[in-house]
Short mmCIF file of C-alpha atoms in Angstrom, two decimals:
data_model
loop_
_atom_site.label_atom_id
_atom_site.label_comp_id
_atom_site.label_asym_id
_atom_site.label_seq_id
_atom_site.Cartn_x
_atom_site.Cartn_y
_atom_site.Cartn_z
CA UNK A 1 94.95 120.32 163.29
CA UNK A 2 98.51 121.53 164.02
CA UNK A 3 99.72 122.72 160.48
CA UNK A 4 100.24 126.33 161.68
CA UNK A 5 97.57 127.70 159.34
CA UNK A 6 94.37 129.61 160.04
CA UNK A 7 91.42 127.51 161.16
CA UNK A 8 89.43 128.79 158.07
CA UNK A 9 91.32 129.98 155.14
CA UNK A 10 91.37 130.77 151.20
CA UNK A 11 94.72 130.18 149.57
CA UNK A 12 96.50 132.40 146.99
CA UNK A 13 98.34 130.27 144.72
CA UNK A 14 101.36 131.78 142.91
CA UNK A 15 102.69 130.51 139.62
CA UNK A 16 105.72 128.40 139.89
CA UNK A 17 108.57 128.06 137.55
CA UNK A 18 109.71 124.48 138.77
CA UNK A 19 109.24 121.82 141.34
CA UNK A 20 112.04 119.93 142.59
CA UNK A 21 112.72 117.55 145.56
CA UNK A 22 111.61 114.39 147.39
CA UNK A 23 108.41 113.82 149.52
CA UNK A 24 107.29 110.78 151.32
CA UNK A 25 103.68 110.06 150.52
CA UNK A 26 101.27 110.73 153.31
CA UNK A 27 99.65 107.74 155.02
CA UNK A 28 96.67 106.28 153.10
CA UNK A 29 93.40 107.81 154.27
CA UNK A 30 91.38 104.76 153.14
CA UNK A 31 93.56 102.26 154.93
CA UNK A 32 93.87 104.31 158.14
CA UNK A 33 89.99 104.30 158.48
CA UNK A 34 89.84 100.58 157.78
CA UNK A 35 92.61 99.62 160.24
CA UNK A 36 91.23 101.93 163.04
CA UNK A 37 87.78 100.37 162.75
CA UNK A 38 89.03 96.87 162.67
CA UNK A 39 91.26 97.62 165.68
CA UNK A 40 88.28 98.94 167.57
CA UNK A 41 86.29 95.62 166.56
CA UNK A 42 89.20 93.58 168.21
CA UNK A 43 89.47 92.94 171.88
CA UNK A 44 92.77 93.87 173.01
CA UNK A 45 95.49 96.51 171.85
CA UNK A 46 96.26 97.26 168.39
CA UNK A 47 99.05 99.60 167.11
CA UNK A 48 98.25 101.29 163.70
CA UNK A 49 101.73 102.30 162.60
CA UNK A 50 101.97 105.50 160.50
CA UNK A 51 98.28 106.49 160.80
CA UNK A 52 97.03 109.49 158.74
CA UNK A 53 96.10 112.69 160.54
CA UNK A 54 93.37 113.89 158.21
CA UNK A 55 89.96 115.10 159.36
CA UNK A 56 88.47 111.78 158.27
CA UNK A 57 90.65 109.96 160.49
CA UNK A 58 90.08 112.32 163.40
CA UNK A 59 86.29 111.92 162.97
CA UNK A 60 86.67 108.22 163.14
CA UNK A 61 88.78 108.39 166.26
CA UNK A 62 86.24 110.65 167.96
CA UNK A 63 83.36 108.21 167.03
CA UNK A 64 85.28 105.24 168.39
CA UNK A 65 86.11 106.97 171.61
CA UNK A 66 82.19 107.71 171.97
CA UNK A 67 81.43 104.04 171.35
CA UNK A 68 84.01 102.98 174.10
CA UNK A 69 87.19 102.45 172.44
CA UNK A 70 90.54 103.70 173.84
CA UNK A 71 92.30 105.57 171.13
CA UNK A 72 95.52 107.20 171.79
CA UNK A 73 98.13 108.88 169.26
CA UNK A 74 101.72 107.99 170.08
CA UNK A 75 103.95 109.87 167.73
CA UNK A 76 102.86 108.91 164.25
CA UNK A 77 101.05 105.79 165.30
CA UNK A 78 97.64 105.13 166.96
CA UNK A 79 97.19 102.72 169.82
CA UNK A 80 93.64 101.25 169.90
CA UNK A 81 92.08 99.33 172.75
CA UNK A 82 89.00 97.73 171.16
CA UNK A 83 85.58 97.19 172.34
CA UNK A 84 85.23 94.00 170.15
CA UNK A 85 81.59 93.21 169.23
CA UNK A 86 80.17 95.39 171.97
CA UNK A 87 80.37 99.09 171.12
CA UNK A 88 78.47 101.05 173.58
CA UNK A 89 74.75 101.64 172.97
CA UNK A 90 72.46 104.70 173.24
CA UNK A 91 75.37 106.99 171.66
CA UNK A 92 74.88 109.77 169.20
CA UNK A 93 77.84 109.75 166.66
CA UNK A 94 78.99 112.81 164.53
CA UNK A 95 81.47 111.86 161.74
CA UNK A 96 81.64 115.23 160.43
CA UNK A 97 81.89 115.26 156.64
CA UNK A 98 83.40 111.77 156.35
CA UNK A 99 81.10 109.64 154.07
CA UNK A 100 83.18 106.23 154.28
CA UNK A 101 83.58 106.85 157.99
CA UNK A 102 79.74 107.39 158.52
CA UNK A 103 78.82 104.42 156.35
CA UNK A 104 81.35 101.89 158.05
CA UNK A 105 79.90 102.90 161.27
CA UNK A 106 76.41 102.44 160.29
CA UNK A 107 77.07 98.85 159.46
CA UNK A 108 78.72 98.27 162.84
CA UNK A 109 75.76 100.13 164.48
CA UNK A 110 73.69 97.02 164.09
CA UNK A 111 75.62 95.44 167.07
CA UNK A 112 74.13 98.03 169.29
CA UNK A 113 70.54 98.40 170.48
CA UNK A 114 70.63 101.92 169.23
CA UNK A 115 73.06 104.35 167.60
CA UNK A 116 72.17 107.85 166.22
CA UNK A 117 74.14 109.47 163.43
CA UNK A 118 74.23 113.20 163.13
CA UNK A 119 76.40 115.80 160.96
CA UNK A 120 77.30 119.32 161.14
CA UNK A 121 77.55 119.29 157.29
CA UNK A 122 74.00 119.37 156.26
CA UNK A 123 74.78 120.38 152.81
CA UNK A 124 77.45 117.96 152.14
CA UNK A 125 77.41 114.66 153.86
CA UNK A 126 73.82 115.35 155.01
CA UNK A 127 72.62 115.30 151.37
CA UNK A 128 74.53 112.04 150.49
CA UNK A 129 72.45 108.79 150.10
CA UNK A 130 72.45 105.97 152.42
CA UNK A 131 69.27 104.32 151.45
CA UNK A 132 70.90 101.22 149.81
CA UNK A 133 72.84 100.40 153.09
CA UNK A 134 69.80 101.10 155.38
CA UNK A 135 67.58 98.66 153.16
CA UNK A 136 70.16 96.06 153.45
CA UNK A 137 70.40 96.36 157.42
CA UNK A 138 66.62 96.52 157.50
CA UNK A 139 66.45 92.98 155.57
CA UNK A 140 68.95 91.74 158.30
CA UNK A 141 66.36 92.55 160.91
CA UNK A 142 67.86 96.17 161.91
CA UNK A 143 65.51 98.82 163.27
CA UNK A 144 66.20 102.00 161.08
CA UNK A 145 64.88 105.54 161.10
CA UNK A 146 66.05 108.32 158.62
CA UNK A 147 65.34 111.43 156.80
CA UNK A 148 64.43 109.78 153.67
CA UNK A 149 67.67 107.77 153.57
CA UNK A 150 69.76 110.54 154.70
CA UNK A 151 71.09 111.82 157.97
CA UNK A 152 70.03 112.07 160.97
CA UNK A 153 69.70 108.31 161.08
CA UNK A 154 69.13 105.90 163.97
CA UNK A 155 70.08 102.25 163.69
CA UNK A 156 69.43 99.52 166.19
CA UNK A 157 69.90 95.70 166.40
CA UNK A 158 70.14 92.81 167.01
CA UNK A 159 70.24 91.48 163.42
CA UNK A 160 70.59 88.12 162.22
CA UNK A 161 73.17 86.87 159.51
CA UNK A 162 72.73 84.88 156.33
CA UNK A 163 72.11 85.91 152.83
CA UNK A 164 71.58 89.62 152.05
CA UNK A 165 71.69 91.85 148.87
CA UNK A 166 73.18 95.30 148.77
CA UNK A 167 73.45 97.63 145.84
CA UNK A 168 76.83 98.55 144.81
CA UNK A 169 75.62 100.98 142.08
CA UNK A 170 76.14 104.08 143.80
CA UNK A 171 79.00 103.29 146.17
CA UNK A 172 81.12 100.21 147.27
CA UNK A 173 81.13 101.69 150.84
CA UNK A 174 77.61 100.02 151.71
CA UNK A 175 79.17 96.52 150.91
CA UNK A 176 82.30 97.48 153.01
CA UNK A 177 80.13 98.43 155.83
CA UNK A 178 78.38 95.16 155.91
CA UNK A 179 81.78 93.31 155.56
CA UNK A 180 83.07 94.91 158.90
CA UNK A 181 79.85 93.60 160.50
CA UNK A 182 79.78 90.12 159.03
CA UNK A 183 82.02 88.15 161.08
CA UNK A 184 80.76 89.37 164.47
CA UNK A 185 77.17 87.90 163.60
CA UNK A 186 76.63 84.32 164.53
CA UNK A 187 75.61 83.38 161.03
CA UNK A 188 77.95 85.66 159.21
CA UNK A 189 76.97 87.04 155.66
CA UNK A 190 76.52 85.80 152.40
CA UNK A 191 76.66 89.21 150.57
CA UNK A 192 75.31 89.61 146.95
CA UNK A 193 76.41 92.85 145.38
CA UNK A 194 73.63 93.90 142.88
CA UNK A 195 74.00 96.53 140.01
CA UNK A 196 77.09 97.59 138.24
CA UNK A 197 79.76 97.60 140.93
CA UNK A 198 81.59 100.78 141.35
CA UNK A 199 85.11 101.04 142.84
CA UNK A 200 86.09 97.42 142.95
CA UNK A 201 89.53 98.53 144.74
CA UNK A 202 88.15 99.75 147.85
CA UNK A 203 86.27 96.53 148.24
CA UNK A 204 89.62 94.64 147.91
CA UNK A 205 91.12 97.09 150.41
CA UNK A 206 88.32 96.03 152.83
CA UNK A 207 88.93 92.41 152.21
CA UNK A 208 92.75 92.81 152.66
CA UNK A 209 92.02 94.80 155.98
CA UNK A 210 89.91 91.94 157.34
CA UNK A 211 92.64 89.27 156.39
CA UNK A 212 95.27 91.59 158.33
CA UNK A 213 92.98 91.18 161.45
CA UNK A 214 92.45 87.60 161.11
CA UNK A 215 89.23 87.43 159.36
CA UNK A 216 88.34 84.55 157.02
CA UNK A 217 86.46 85.65 153.72
CA UNK A 218 86.04 84.57 150.26
CA UNK A 219 84.96 86.56 147.26
CA UNK A 220 84.13 85.75 143.54
CA UNK A 221 86.63 87.15 141.18
CA UNK A 222 83.98 89.92 140.01
CA UNK A 223 83.15 90.50 143.80
CA UNK A 224 79.41 90.15 143.16
CA UNK A 225 79.49 87.49 145.95
CA UNK A 226 81.35 87.87 149.25
CA UNK A 227 81.25 85.19 151.94
CA UNK A 228 82.22 85.95 155.50
CA UNK A 229 81.59 83.06 158.10
CA UNK A 230 80.22 84.37 161.48
CA UNK A 231 81.33 83.59 164.90
CA UNK A 232 84.90 85.04 164.33
CA UNK A 233 86.94 87.55 166.24
CA UNK A 234 89.03 90.46 165.02
CA UNK A 235 92.76 89.78 166.17
CA UNK A 236 94.48 92.77 167.71
CA UNK A 237 98.32 93.28 166.80
CA UNK A 238 100.27 95.49 164.54
CA UNK A 239 99.43 97.01 161.17
CA UNK A 240 101.37 99.27 158.95
CA UNK A 241 99.62 101.79 156.80
CA UNK A 242 100.72 102.18 153.31
CA UNK A 243 101.34 105.55 151.46
CA UNK A 244 98.37 107.29 149.96
CA UNK A 245 97.83 107.23 146.24
CA UNK A 246 95.15 109.49 145.80
CA UNK A 247 97.02 112.44 147.48
CA UNK A 248 100.19 111.41 145.80
CA UNK A 249 98.63 111.46 142.42
CA UNK A 250 98.24 115.39 142.99
CA UNK A 251 101.98 115.62 143.76
CA UNK A 252 102.81 113.54 140.66
CA UNK A 253 100.64 115.44 138.31
CA UNK A 254 102.02 118.84 139.57
CA UNK A 255 105.30 117.59 138.83
CA UNK A 256 104.45 116.54 135.39
CA UNK A 257 103.20 119.98 134.63
CA UNK A 258 106.08 121.97 135.67
CA UNK A 259 109.85 121.75 134.92
CA UNK A 260 112.06 120.05 137.70
CA UNK A 261 112.26 116.54 139.15
CA UNK A 262 110.28 115.26 142.03
CA UNK A 263 110.41 111.89 143.68
CA UNK A 264 107.42 110.62 146.02
CA UNK A 265 108.43 107.64 148.23
CA UNK A 266 106.33 105.09 150.09
CA UNK A 267 104.30 104.18 147.08
CA UNK A 268 104.12 100.34 146.86
CA UNK A 269 103.92 98.97 143.53
CA UNK A 270 101.67 96.05 144.53
CA UNK A 271 99.19 98.44 146.43
CA UNK A 272 95.47 97.55 146.12
CA UNK A 273 94.58 101.33 145.95
CA UNK A 274 92.87 101.84 142.56
CA UNK A 275 94.32 105.31 142.32
CA UNK A 276 97.76 103.58 141.79
CA UNK A 277 96.64 103.57 138.13
CA UNK A 278 97.21 107.36 138.18
CA UNK A 279 100.93 106.52 137.58
CA UNK A 280 100.19 104.75 134.42
CA UNK A 281 97.58 107.36 133.23
CA UNK A 282 100.30 110.01 133.62
CA UNK A 283 102.84 107.96 131.80
CA UNK A 284 100.11 107.40 128.98
CA UNK A 285 99.82 111.20 128.75
CA UNK A 286 103.56 111.59 128.13
CA UNK A 287 104.81 112.15 131.41
CA UNK A 288 108.65 111.34 132.02
CA UNK A 289 107.86 108.93 134.91
CA UNK A 290 109.93 106.21 136.35
CA UNK A 291 109.31 103.84 139.17
CA UNK A 292 111.98 102.11 141.27
CA UNK A 293 110.50 100.02 144.04
CA UNK A 294 108.42 102.32 146.17
CA UNK A 295 109.84 105.40 144.59
CA UNK A 296 108.18 107.24 141.64
CA UNK A 297 110.14 109.91 139.94
CA UNK A 298 108.69 112.50 137.56
CA UNK A 299 110.93 114.81 135.31
CA UNK A 300 108.42 117.50 134.47
CA UNK A 301 107.65 119.93 131.88
CA UNK A 302 107.37 117.50 129.04
CA UNK A 303 104.56 117.82 126.59
CA UNK A 304 101.40 115.94 127.50
CA UNK A 305 98.61 114.68 125.23
CA UNK A 306 94.91 113.87 125.89
CA UNK A 307 93.68 110.40 126.90
CA UNK A 308 90.34 108.69 127.17
CA UNK A 309 90.08 106.45 130.18
CA UNK A 310 87.48 104.58 132.23
CA UNK A 311 88.00 106.44 135.59
CA UNK A 312 85.93 104.24 137.74
CA UNK A 313 88.97 102.41 139.29
CA UNK A 314 90.76 105.74 140.16
CA UNK A 315 87.96 108.05 141.07
CA UNK A 316 89.63 109.80 143.76
CA UNK A 317 92.52 110.70 141.37
CA UNK A 318 90.39 111.99 138.72
CA UNK A 319 90.55 115.74 139.98
CA UNK A 320 94.32 115.81 140.17
CA UNK A 321 94.70 114.14 136.56
CA UNK A 322 92.15 116.64 135.29
CA UNK A 323 94.82 119.21 136.02
CA UNK A 324 97.31 117.46 133.81
CA UNK A 325 94.53 117.18 131.27
CA UNK A 326 94.14 120.98 131.31
CA UNK A 327 97.45 121.44 129.74
CA UNK A 328 97.60 118.43 127.47
CA UNK A 329 97.13 118.52 123.74
CA UNK A 330 93.72 117.60 122.69
CA UNK A 331 90.53 116.67 124.63
CA UNK A 332 90.63 114.23 127.60
CA UNK A 333 87.46 112.29 128.77
CA UNK A 334 87.11 110.37 131.97
CA UNK A 335 84.37 107.82 131.35
CA UNK A 336 82.29 105.82 133.86
CA UNK A 337 82.67 108.35 136.77
CA UNK A 338 78.99 108.89 137.64
CA UNK A 339 79.93 108.38 141.32
CA UNK A 340 81.88 111.64 141.36
CA UNK A 341 78.51 113.43 141.74
CA UNK A 342 78.06 111.90 144.89
CA UNK A 343 81.17 113.19 146.77
CA UNK A 344 81.71 116.04 148.95
CA UNK A 345 80.35 118.13 145.89
CA UNK A 346 79.32 117.24 142.36
CA UNK A 347 82.75 116.59 141.11
CA UNK A 348 81.61 116.57 137.40
CA UNK A 349 79.42 119.55 137.12
CA UNK A 350 81.15 121.74 139.70
CA UNK A 351 84.49 120.95 138.22
CA UNK A 352 83.14 121.65 134.93
CA UNK A 353 82.10 125.21 136.00
CA UNK A 354 85.31 125.97 137.73
CA UNK A 355 87.37 125.07 134.78
CA UNK A 356 85.12 127.38 132.56
CA UNK A 357 85.52 130.03 135.17
CA UNK A 358 89.24 129.85 134.36
CA UNK A 359 88.80 129.93 130.68
CA UNK A 360 89.11 126.31 129.90
CA UNK A 361 86.80 124.27 127.63
CA UNK A 362 85.11 121.51 129.43
CA UNK A 363 81.95 119.33 128.99
CA UNK A 364 80.08 116.65 130.71
CA UNK A 365 77.50 113.78 130.31
CA UNK A 366 75.75 112.03 133.23
CA UNK A 367 78.81 109.73 133.74
CA UNK A 368 81.76 111.52 132.14
CA UNK A 369 83.86 114.65 132.19
CA UNK A 370 85.91 116.11 129.27
CA UNK A 371 88.58 118.89 129.30
CA UNK A 372 90.25 120.37 126.40
CA UNK A 373 93.77 121.27 127.18
CA UNK A 374 95.43 124.74 126.60
CA UNK A 375 99.09 125.87 126.36
CA UNK A 376 98.43 128.87 128.70
CA UNK A 377 96.05 129.81 131.58
CA UNK A 378 95.63 133.39 132.39
CA UNK A 379 94.61 133.07 136.10
CA UNK A 380 94.00 136.09 138.08
CA UNK A 381 90.68 134.94 139.20
CA UNK A 382 88.82 133.56 142.39
CA UNK A 383 87.41 129.98 142.03
CA UNK A 384 85.46 127.92 144.58
CA UNK A 385 86.80 124.90 146.45
CA UNK A 386 83.18 123.75 147.08
CA UNK A 387 84.35 122.26 150.59
CA UNK A 388 85.96 119.48 148.65
CA UNK A 389 89.69 118.35 149.24
CA UNK A 390 90.01 116.96 145.93
CA UNK A 391 88.67 120.06 143.90
CA UNK A 392 91.12 122.10 146.09
CA UNK A 393 93.84 119.86 144.98
CA UNK A 394 92.91 120.36 141.31
CA UNK A 395 92.55 124.14 141.38
CA UNK A 396 95.74 124.46 143.28
CA UNK A 397 97.58 122.64 140.50
CA UNK A 398 96.08 124.68 137.81
CA UNK A 399 97.32 127.76 139.83
CA UNK A 400 100.92 126.70 139.80
CA UNK A 401 100.70 126.73 135.84
CA UNK A 402 98.58 129.82 135.47
CA UNK A 403 100.18 133.26 134.37
CA UNK A 404 98.73 135.22 137.36
CA UNK A 405 97.74 133.79 140.93
CA UNK A 406 94.43 132.02 141.59
CA UNK A 407 92.62 132.42 144.89
CA UNK A 408 90.69 129.37 145.99
CA UNK A 409 88.01 129.77 148.46
CA UNK A 410 87.60 127.55 151.46
CA UNK A 411 90.92 125.91 151.17
CA UNK A 412 91.09 124.76 154.83
CA UNK A 413 88.86 121.61 153.73
CA UNK A 414 92.14 120.33 152.19
CA UNK A 415 92.53 118.81 155.89
CA UNK A 416 89.76 116.40 155.18
CA UNK A 417 92.13 114.16 153.45
CA UNK A 418 95.62 115.81 153.14
CA UNK A 419 96.57 118.24 155.79
CA UNK A 420 100.00 118.77 154.71
CA UNK A 421 99.36 119.31 151.03
CA UNK A 422 100.30 122.95 150.89
CA UNK A 423 103.44 122.41 153.00
CA UNK A 424 104.46 119.41 150.93
CA UNK A 425 104.10 121.62 147.73
CA UNK A 426 105.97 124.36 149.44
CA UNK A 427 108.93 121.93 150.08
CA UNK A 428 109.08 121.33 146.30
CA UNK A 429 109.19 125.09 145.55
CA UNK A 430 105.63 126.27 145.45
CA UNK A 431 104.52 129.44 147.01
CA UNK A 432 101.12 130.24 148.69
CA UNK A 433 99.54 132.81 150.74
CA UNK A 434 97.07 131.87 153.21
CA UNK A 435 94.14 134.42 153.87
CA UNK A 436 92.14 133.98 156.79
CA UNK A 437 88.29 134.04 156.34
CA UNK A 438 85.08 133.73 158.48
CA UNK A 439 83.30 131.97 155.66
CA UNK A 440 81.75 128.69 156.66
#
């Protein structure tokens, strides 16, 4: 990363009196990873315009190169020369701490005779479950070995197509992984998603990506059945990455918490990202928020009030919206968010503990998180970032409204999804100190 910050650092967040200015939303992390993978599965050259520069994107680029793709950054774009249906076999891939990247690649690994997946993040990605995806691949004929459904994992094909079930209870990423694989199998796949489907929006983003690369697919309205004919080829070309709603939700929430006026551009009103709902949630909480085309403007400092919402559709914005809830009148509850426990950290229990460390009242159930708002937050404490970019965003926003500075440990992990997060806030009037650390 070339953000001019130490490789590893804590951040000291100073209270801000106001935020004011305009920022262009960073490129979508979720679309960047999908477009780069689809580009590699095409034969020929694809230009991914305005690609994200996050650690997740770089992890995918590294793995695609190891598999034999040509990947080159050209300004803000990425040019990919794909390997089509023939990624290099006998390769060990290290996706770092990028869970979605790892799962998408595991699906495609069935095209190889053998691919092994490892990670340097044994206590994060190394602990996240992959068993539901591995079971589906085995039913298709893949040879799989794993550490009890966790990394390290080795996958080898060939696999047959046809009908297969995959659980969508823990994550939609398992189904997306199979969707990327499906068109390159001779028989395609007739996917049946079992259990209560979590995060419909990312599945629709995957379908949207397939369509952008010329892949035919059909899906039932509830997404429980997705059919992708086989014998297809990904079409190389040019795709434009939209703005990122999860990261922008943090900017909009920060703007709602402090006096001033902030506009975030490049946020399409018809975007398929579920975190687009953050705009409606903030408005429901009382934020003075106006949309004009792809521009969203917040006039901050207005009183906020608590809401109760099903957060399953906007899980990656829950942490940012929790910062708004921390200063809203009443108790806000995010329901149906059990999948937050399976992220870089346990975003329910770990969030509750950090909120309580700051003096806030919070509670949890297996699938919900509640926080009671306060008018003032003392600050003056050190809180843990838990190696989680979304947690770091939440704690940063709380620090901007606190009475005294807050120190967040391991703040360099923000680079996983939003490397320019602190710089963007500084451009709006925030002030941070970056404290180099040797902590892992």
